[in-house]
PDB file of C-alpha atoms and ligand atoms in Angstrom:
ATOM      1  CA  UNK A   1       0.000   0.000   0.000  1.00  0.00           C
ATOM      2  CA  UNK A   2       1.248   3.913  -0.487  1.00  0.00           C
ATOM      3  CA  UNK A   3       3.400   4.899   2.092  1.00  0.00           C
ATOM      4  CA  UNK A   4       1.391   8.747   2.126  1.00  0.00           C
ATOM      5  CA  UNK A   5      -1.645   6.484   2.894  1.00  0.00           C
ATOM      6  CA  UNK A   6      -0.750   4.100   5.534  1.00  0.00           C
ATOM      7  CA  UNK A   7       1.457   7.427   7.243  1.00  0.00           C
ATOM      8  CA  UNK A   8      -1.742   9.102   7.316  1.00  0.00           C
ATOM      9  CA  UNK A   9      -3.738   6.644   8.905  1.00  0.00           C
ATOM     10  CA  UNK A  10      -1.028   6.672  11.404  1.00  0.00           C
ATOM     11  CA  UNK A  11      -1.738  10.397  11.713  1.00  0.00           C
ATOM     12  CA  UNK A  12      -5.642  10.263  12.228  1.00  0.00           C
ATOM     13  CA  UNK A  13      -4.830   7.710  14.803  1.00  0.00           C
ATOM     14  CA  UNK A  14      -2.182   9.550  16.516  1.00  0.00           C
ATOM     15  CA  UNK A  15      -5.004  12.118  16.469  1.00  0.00           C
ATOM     16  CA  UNK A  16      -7.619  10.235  19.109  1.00  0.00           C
ATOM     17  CA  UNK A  17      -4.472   8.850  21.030  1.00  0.00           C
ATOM     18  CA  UNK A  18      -4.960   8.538  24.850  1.00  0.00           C
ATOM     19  CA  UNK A  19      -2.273   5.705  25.324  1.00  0.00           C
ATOM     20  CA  UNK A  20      -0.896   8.316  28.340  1.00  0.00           C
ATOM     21  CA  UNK A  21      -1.717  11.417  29.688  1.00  0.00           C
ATOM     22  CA  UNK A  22      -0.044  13.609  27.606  1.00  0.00           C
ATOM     23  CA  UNK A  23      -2.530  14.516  25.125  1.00  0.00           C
ATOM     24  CA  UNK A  24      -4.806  16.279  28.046  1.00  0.00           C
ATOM     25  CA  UNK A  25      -3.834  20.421  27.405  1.00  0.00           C
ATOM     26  CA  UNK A  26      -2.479  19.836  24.056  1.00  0.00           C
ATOM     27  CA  UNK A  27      -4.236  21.855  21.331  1.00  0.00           C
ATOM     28  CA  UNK A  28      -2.272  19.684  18.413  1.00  0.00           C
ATOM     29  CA  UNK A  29      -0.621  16.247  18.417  1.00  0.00           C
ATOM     30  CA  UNK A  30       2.294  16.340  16.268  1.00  0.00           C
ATOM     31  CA  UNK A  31       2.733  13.202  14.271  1.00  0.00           C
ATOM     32  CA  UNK A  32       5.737  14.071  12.034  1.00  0.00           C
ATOM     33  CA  UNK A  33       6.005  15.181   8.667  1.00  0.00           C
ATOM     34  CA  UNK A  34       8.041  15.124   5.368  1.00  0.00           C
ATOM     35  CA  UNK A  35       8.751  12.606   2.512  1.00  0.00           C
ATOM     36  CA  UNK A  36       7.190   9.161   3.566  1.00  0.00           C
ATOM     37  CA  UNK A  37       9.563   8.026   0.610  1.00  0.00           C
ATOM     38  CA  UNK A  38      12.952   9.590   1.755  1.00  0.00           C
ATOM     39  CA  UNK A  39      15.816   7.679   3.180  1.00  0.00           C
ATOM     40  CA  UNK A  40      16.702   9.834   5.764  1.00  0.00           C
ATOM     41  CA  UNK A  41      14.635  10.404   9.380  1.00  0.00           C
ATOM     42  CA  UNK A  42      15.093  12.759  12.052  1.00  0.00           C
ATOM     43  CA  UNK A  43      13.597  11.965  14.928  1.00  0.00           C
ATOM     44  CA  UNK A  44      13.528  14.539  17.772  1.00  0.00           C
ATOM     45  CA  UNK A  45      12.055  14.885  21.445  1.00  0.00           C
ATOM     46  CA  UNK A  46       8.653  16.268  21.417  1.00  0.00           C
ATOM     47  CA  UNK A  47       6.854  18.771  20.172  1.00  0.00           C
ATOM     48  CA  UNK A  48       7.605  22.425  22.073  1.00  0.00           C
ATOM     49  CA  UNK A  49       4.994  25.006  22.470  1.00  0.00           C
ATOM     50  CA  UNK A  50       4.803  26.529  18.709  1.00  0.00           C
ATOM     51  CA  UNK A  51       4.959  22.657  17.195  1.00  0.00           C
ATOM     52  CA  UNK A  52       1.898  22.236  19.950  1.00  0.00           C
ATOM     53  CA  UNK A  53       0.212  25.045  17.964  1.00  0.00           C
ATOM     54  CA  UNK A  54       0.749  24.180  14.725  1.00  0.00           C
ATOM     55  CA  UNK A  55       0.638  20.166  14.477  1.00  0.00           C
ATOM     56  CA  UNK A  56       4.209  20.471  13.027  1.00  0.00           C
ATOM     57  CA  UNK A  57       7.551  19.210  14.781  1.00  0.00           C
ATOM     58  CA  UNK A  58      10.382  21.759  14.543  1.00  0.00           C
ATOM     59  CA  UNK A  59       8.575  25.070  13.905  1.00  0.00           C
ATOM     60  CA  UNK A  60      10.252  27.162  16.824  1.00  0.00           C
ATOM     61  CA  UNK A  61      13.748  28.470  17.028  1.00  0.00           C
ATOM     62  CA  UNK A  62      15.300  24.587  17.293  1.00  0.00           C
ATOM     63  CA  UNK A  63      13.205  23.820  14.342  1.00  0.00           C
ATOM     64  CA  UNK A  64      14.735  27.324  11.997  1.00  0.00           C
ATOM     65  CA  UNK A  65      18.447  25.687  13.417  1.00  0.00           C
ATOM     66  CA  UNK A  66      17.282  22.651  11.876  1.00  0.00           C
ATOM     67  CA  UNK A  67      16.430  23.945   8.528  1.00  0.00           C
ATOM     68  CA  UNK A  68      19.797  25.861   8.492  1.00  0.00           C
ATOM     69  CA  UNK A  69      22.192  22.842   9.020  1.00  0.00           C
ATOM     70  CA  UNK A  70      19.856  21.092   6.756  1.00  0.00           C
ATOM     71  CA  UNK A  71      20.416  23.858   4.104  1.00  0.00           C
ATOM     72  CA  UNK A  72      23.979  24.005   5.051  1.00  0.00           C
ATOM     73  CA  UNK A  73      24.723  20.657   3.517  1.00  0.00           C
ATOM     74  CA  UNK A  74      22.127  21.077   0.321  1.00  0.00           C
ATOM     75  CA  UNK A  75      19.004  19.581   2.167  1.00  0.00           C
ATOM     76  CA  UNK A  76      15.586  20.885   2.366  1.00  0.00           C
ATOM     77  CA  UNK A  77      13.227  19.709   5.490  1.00  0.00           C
ATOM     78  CA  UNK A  78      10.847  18.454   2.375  1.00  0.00           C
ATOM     79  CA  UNK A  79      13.308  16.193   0.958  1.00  0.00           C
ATOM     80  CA  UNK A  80      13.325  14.338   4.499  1.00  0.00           C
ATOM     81  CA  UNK A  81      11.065  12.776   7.264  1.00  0.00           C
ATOM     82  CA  UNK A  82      10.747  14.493  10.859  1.00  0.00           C
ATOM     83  CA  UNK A  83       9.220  13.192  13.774  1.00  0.00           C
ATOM     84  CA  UNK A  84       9.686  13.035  17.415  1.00  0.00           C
ATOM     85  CA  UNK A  85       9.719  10.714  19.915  1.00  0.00           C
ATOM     86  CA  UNK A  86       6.680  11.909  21.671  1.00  0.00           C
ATOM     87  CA  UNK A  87       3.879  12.911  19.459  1.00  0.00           C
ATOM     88  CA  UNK A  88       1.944  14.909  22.265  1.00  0.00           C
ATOM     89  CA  UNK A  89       3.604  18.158  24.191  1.00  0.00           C
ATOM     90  CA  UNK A  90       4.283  17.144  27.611  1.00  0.00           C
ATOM     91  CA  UNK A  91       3.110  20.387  30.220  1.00  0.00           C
ATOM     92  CA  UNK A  92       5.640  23.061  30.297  1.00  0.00           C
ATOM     93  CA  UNK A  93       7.919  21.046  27.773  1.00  0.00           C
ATOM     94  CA  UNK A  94       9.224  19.106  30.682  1.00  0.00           C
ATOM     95  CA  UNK A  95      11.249  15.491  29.653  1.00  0.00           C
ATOM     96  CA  UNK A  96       9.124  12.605  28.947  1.00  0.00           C
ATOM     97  CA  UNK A  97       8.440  10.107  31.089  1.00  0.00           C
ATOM     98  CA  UNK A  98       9.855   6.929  30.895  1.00  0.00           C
ATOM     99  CA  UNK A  99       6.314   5.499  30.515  1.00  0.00           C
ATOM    100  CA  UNK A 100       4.934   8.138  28.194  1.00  0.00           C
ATOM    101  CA  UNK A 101       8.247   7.199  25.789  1.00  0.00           C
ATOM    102  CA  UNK A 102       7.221   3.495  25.916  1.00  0.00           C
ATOM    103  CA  UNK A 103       3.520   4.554  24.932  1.00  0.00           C
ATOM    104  CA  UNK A 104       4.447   6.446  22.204  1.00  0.00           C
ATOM    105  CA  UNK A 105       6.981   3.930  20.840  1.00  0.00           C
ATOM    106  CA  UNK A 106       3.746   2.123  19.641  1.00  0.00           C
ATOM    107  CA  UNK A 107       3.538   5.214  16.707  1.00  0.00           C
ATOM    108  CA  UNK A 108       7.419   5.439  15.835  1.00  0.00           C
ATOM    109  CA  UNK A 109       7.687   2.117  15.350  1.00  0.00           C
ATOM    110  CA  UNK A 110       5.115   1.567  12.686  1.00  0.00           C
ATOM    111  CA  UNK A 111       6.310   5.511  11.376  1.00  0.00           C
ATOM    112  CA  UNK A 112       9.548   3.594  10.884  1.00  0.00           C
ATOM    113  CA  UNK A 113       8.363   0.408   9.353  1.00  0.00           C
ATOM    114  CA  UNK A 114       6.061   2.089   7.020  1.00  0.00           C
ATOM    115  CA  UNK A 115       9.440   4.855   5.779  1.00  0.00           C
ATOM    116  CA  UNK A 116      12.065   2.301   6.022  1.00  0.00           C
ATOM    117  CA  UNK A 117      15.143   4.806   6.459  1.00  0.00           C
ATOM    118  CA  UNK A 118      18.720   3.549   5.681  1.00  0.00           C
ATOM    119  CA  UNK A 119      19.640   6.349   7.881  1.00  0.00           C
ATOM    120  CA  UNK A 120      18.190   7.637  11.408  1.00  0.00           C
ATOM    121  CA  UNK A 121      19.120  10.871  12.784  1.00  0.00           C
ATOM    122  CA  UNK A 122      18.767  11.050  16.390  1.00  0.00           C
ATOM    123  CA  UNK A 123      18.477  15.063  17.805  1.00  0.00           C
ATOM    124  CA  UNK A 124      19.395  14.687  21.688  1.00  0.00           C
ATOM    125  CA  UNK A 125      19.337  12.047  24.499  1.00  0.00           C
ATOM    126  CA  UNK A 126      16.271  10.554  24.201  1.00  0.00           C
ATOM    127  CA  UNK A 127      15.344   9.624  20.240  1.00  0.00           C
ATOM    128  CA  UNK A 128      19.293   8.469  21.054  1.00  0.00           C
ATOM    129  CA  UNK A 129      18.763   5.941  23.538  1.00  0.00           C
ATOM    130  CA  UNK A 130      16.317   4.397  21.305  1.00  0.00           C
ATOM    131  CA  UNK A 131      18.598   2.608  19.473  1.00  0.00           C
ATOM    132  CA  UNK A 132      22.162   3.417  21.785  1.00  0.00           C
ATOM    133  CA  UNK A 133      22.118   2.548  25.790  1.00  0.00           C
ATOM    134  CA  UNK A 134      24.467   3.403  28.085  1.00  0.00           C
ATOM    135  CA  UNK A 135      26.567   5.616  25.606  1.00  0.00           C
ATOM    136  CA  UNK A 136      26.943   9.930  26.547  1.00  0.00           C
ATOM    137  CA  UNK A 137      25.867  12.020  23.689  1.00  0.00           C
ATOM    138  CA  UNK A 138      29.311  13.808  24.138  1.00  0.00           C
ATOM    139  CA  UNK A 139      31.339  11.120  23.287  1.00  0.00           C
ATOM    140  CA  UNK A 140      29.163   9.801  20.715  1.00  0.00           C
ATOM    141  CA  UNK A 141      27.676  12.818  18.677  1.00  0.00           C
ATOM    142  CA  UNK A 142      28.173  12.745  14.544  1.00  0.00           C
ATOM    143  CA  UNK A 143      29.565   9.287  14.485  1.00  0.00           C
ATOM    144  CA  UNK A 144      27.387   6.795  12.485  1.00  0.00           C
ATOM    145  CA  UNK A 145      26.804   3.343  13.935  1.00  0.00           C
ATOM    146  CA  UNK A 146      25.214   0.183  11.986  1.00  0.00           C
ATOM    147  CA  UNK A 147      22.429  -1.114  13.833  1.00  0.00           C
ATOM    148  CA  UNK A 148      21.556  -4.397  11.764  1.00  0.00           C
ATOM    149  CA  UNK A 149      20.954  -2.621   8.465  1.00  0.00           C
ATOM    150  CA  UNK A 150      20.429   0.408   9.848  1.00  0.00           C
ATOM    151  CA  UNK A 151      22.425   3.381  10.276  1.00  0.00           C
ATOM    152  CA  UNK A 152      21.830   5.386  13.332  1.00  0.00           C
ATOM    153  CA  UNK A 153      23.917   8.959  13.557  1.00  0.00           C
ATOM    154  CA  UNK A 154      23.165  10.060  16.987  1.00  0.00           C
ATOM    155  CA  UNK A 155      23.433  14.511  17.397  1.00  0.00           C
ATOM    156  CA  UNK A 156      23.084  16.582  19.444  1.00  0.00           C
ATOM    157  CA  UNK A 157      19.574  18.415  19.980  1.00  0.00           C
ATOM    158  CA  UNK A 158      18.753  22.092  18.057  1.00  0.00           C
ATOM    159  CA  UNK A 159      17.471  23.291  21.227  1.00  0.00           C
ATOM    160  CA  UNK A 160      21.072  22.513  23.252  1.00  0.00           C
ATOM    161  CA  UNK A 161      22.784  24.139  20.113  1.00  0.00           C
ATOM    162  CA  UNK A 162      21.138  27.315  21.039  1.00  0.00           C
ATOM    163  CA  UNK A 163      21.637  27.524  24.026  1.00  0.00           C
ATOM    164  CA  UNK A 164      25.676  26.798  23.981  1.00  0.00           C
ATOM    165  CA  UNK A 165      27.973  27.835  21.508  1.00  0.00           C
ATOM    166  CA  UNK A 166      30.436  25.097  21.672  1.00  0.00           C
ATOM    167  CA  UNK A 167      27.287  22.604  20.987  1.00  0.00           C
ATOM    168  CA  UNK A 168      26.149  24.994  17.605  1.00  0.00           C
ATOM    169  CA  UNK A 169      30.357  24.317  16.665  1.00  0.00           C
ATOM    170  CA  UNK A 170      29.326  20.985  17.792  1.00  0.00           C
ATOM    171  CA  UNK A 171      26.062  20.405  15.320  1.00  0.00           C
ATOM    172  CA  UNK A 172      27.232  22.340  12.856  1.00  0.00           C
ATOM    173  CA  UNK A 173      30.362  20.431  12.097  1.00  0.00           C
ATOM    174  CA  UNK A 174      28.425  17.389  12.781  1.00  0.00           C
ATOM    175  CA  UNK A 175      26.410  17.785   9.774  1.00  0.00           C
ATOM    176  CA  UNK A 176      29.135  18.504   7.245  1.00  0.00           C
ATOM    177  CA  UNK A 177      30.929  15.444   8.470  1.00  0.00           C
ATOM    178  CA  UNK A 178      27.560  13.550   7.425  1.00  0.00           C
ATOM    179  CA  UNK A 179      26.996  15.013   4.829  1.00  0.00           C
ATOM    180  CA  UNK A 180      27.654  12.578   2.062  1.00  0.00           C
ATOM    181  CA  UNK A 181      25.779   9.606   4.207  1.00  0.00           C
ATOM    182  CA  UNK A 182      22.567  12.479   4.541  1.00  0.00           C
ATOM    183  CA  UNK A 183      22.532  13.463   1.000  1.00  0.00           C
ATOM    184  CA  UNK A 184      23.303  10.042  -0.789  1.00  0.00           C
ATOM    185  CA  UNK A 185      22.472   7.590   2.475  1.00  0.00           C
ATOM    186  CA  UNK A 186      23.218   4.357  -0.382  1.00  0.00           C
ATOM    187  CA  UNK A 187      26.764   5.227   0.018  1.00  0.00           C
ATOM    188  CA  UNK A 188      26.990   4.527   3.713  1.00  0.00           C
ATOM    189  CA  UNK A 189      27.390   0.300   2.489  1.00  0.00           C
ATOM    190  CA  UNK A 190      30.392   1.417   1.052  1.00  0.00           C
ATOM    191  CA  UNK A 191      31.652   3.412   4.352  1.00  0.00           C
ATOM    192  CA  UNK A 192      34.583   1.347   5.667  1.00  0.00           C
ATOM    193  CA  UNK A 193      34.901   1.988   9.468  1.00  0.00           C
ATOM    194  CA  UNK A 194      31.222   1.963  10.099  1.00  0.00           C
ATOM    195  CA  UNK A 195      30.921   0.217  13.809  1.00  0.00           C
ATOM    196  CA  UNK A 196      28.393  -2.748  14.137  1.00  0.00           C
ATOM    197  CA  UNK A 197      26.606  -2.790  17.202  1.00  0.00           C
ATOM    198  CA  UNK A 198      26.610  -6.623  17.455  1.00  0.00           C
ATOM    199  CA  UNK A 199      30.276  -5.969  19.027  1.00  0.00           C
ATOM    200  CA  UNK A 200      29.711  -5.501  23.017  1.00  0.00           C
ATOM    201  CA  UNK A 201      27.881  -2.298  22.974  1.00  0.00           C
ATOM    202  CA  UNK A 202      29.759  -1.147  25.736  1.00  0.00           C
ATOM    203  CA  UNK A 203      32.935  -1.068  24.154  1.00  0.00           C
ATOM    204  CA  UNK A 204      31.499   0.273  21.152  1.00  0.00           C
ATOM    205  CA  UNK A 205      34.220   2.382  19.616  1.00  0.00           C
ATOM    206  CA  UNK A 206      33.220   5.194  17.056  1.00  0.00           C
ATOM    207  CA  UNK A 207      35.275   6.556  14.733  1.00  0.00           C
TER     208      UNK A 207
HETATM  209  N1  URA B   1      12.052  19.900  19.855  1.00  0.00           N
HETATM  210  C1  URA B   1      11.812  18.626  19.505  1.00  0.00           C
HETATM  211  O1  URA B   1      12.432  17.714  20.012  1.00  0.00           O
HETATM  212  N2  URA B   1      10.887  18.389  18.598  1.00  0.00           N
HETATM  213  C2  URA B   1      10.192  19.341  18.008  1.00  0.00           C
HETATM  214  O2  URA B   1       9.360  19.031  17.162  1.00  0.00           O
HETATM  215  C3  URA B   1      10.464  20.669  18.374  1.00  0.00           C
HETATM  216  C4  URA B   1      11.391  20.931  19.300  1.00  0.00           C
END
């Protein structure tokens, strides 16, 4: 079936979602958005107060970041998918519960089976420890892993970027590093050096 059709079914069910809490106070869930057919995904946090507004993910300051690193290595947000995590604001934008993570997995998991990336781009700590446990995001940051036959480039989040200038250097130089993996993500089988996580994830080395 077409990918545009079985996202949006995703969407409208997203929509009447009361798996936890979270959707009490919201005025929009945000289910993601982009080209069901591209082999790139971002996946965030959750939405902030302007995504909450709009039904979008990254429409606020950490979302016009996004768009210029994007630009910055001859991407537009179109060309690629963006979700988050958790598809319902949590109050005040505080982190997501464990629970409310494990909930929402339910909708990133078929969001991910439906797109099929090659390549996952994880913004901050939590769409990170989806696929990476016990790792810090400081040691890891812009350095691809293979998980089976996926590649997983963990960075760190927009938000973080703007708030510290050494995590901006940070992003920024993450993305041009990437930037042949983002823009043709078929290349990465040819990337020599590309860690498997079947080796003892806690002596996973990066390079
Ligand atoms: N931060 C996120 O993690 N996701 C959004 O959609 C917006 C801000």
């Amino acid at each position: 079936m077409d990918k545009r059709l079985l996202l949006s079914q995703i969407e409208k069910n997203i929509h009447d979602c009361k798996k936890c809490i979270l959707w009490e106070g919201t005025t929009n869930p945000v289910p993601g958005e982009g080209n069901p057919d591209s082999e790139v995904v971002f996946i965030g946090e959750g939405p902030g107060f302007n995504e909450d507004k709009q039904g979008r993910p990254f429409v606020g300051q950490a979302g016009k970041l996004l768009d210029k690193l994007l630009i910055s290595i001859g991407i537009s947000r179109e060309e690629v998918f963006i979700t988050n995590v958790i598809k319902h604001r949590p109050p005040e934008n505080r982190d997501p519960l464990p629970s409310e993570i494990l909930a929402c997995k339910y909708w990133l998991d078929q969001q991910m089976e439906i797109i099929k990336p090659k390549v996952v781009v994880t913004l901050g700590r939590y769409s990170m420890a989806r696929y990476m446990q016990n790792v810090k995001i400081s040691e890891v940051h812009g350095n691809p892993i293979k998980i089976k036959s996926l590649v997983v480039i963990p960075m760190y989040h927009p938000a973080a970027a703007l708030r510290r200038r050494s995590v901006l250097d940070s992003i920024e130089k993450d993305f041009q590093r990437n930037k042949e993996i983002l823009k043709n993500p078929s290349s990465v089988f040819n990337i020599e050096g590309l860690k498997n996580e079947d080796e003892d994830p806690n002596q996973m080395s990066f390079f």
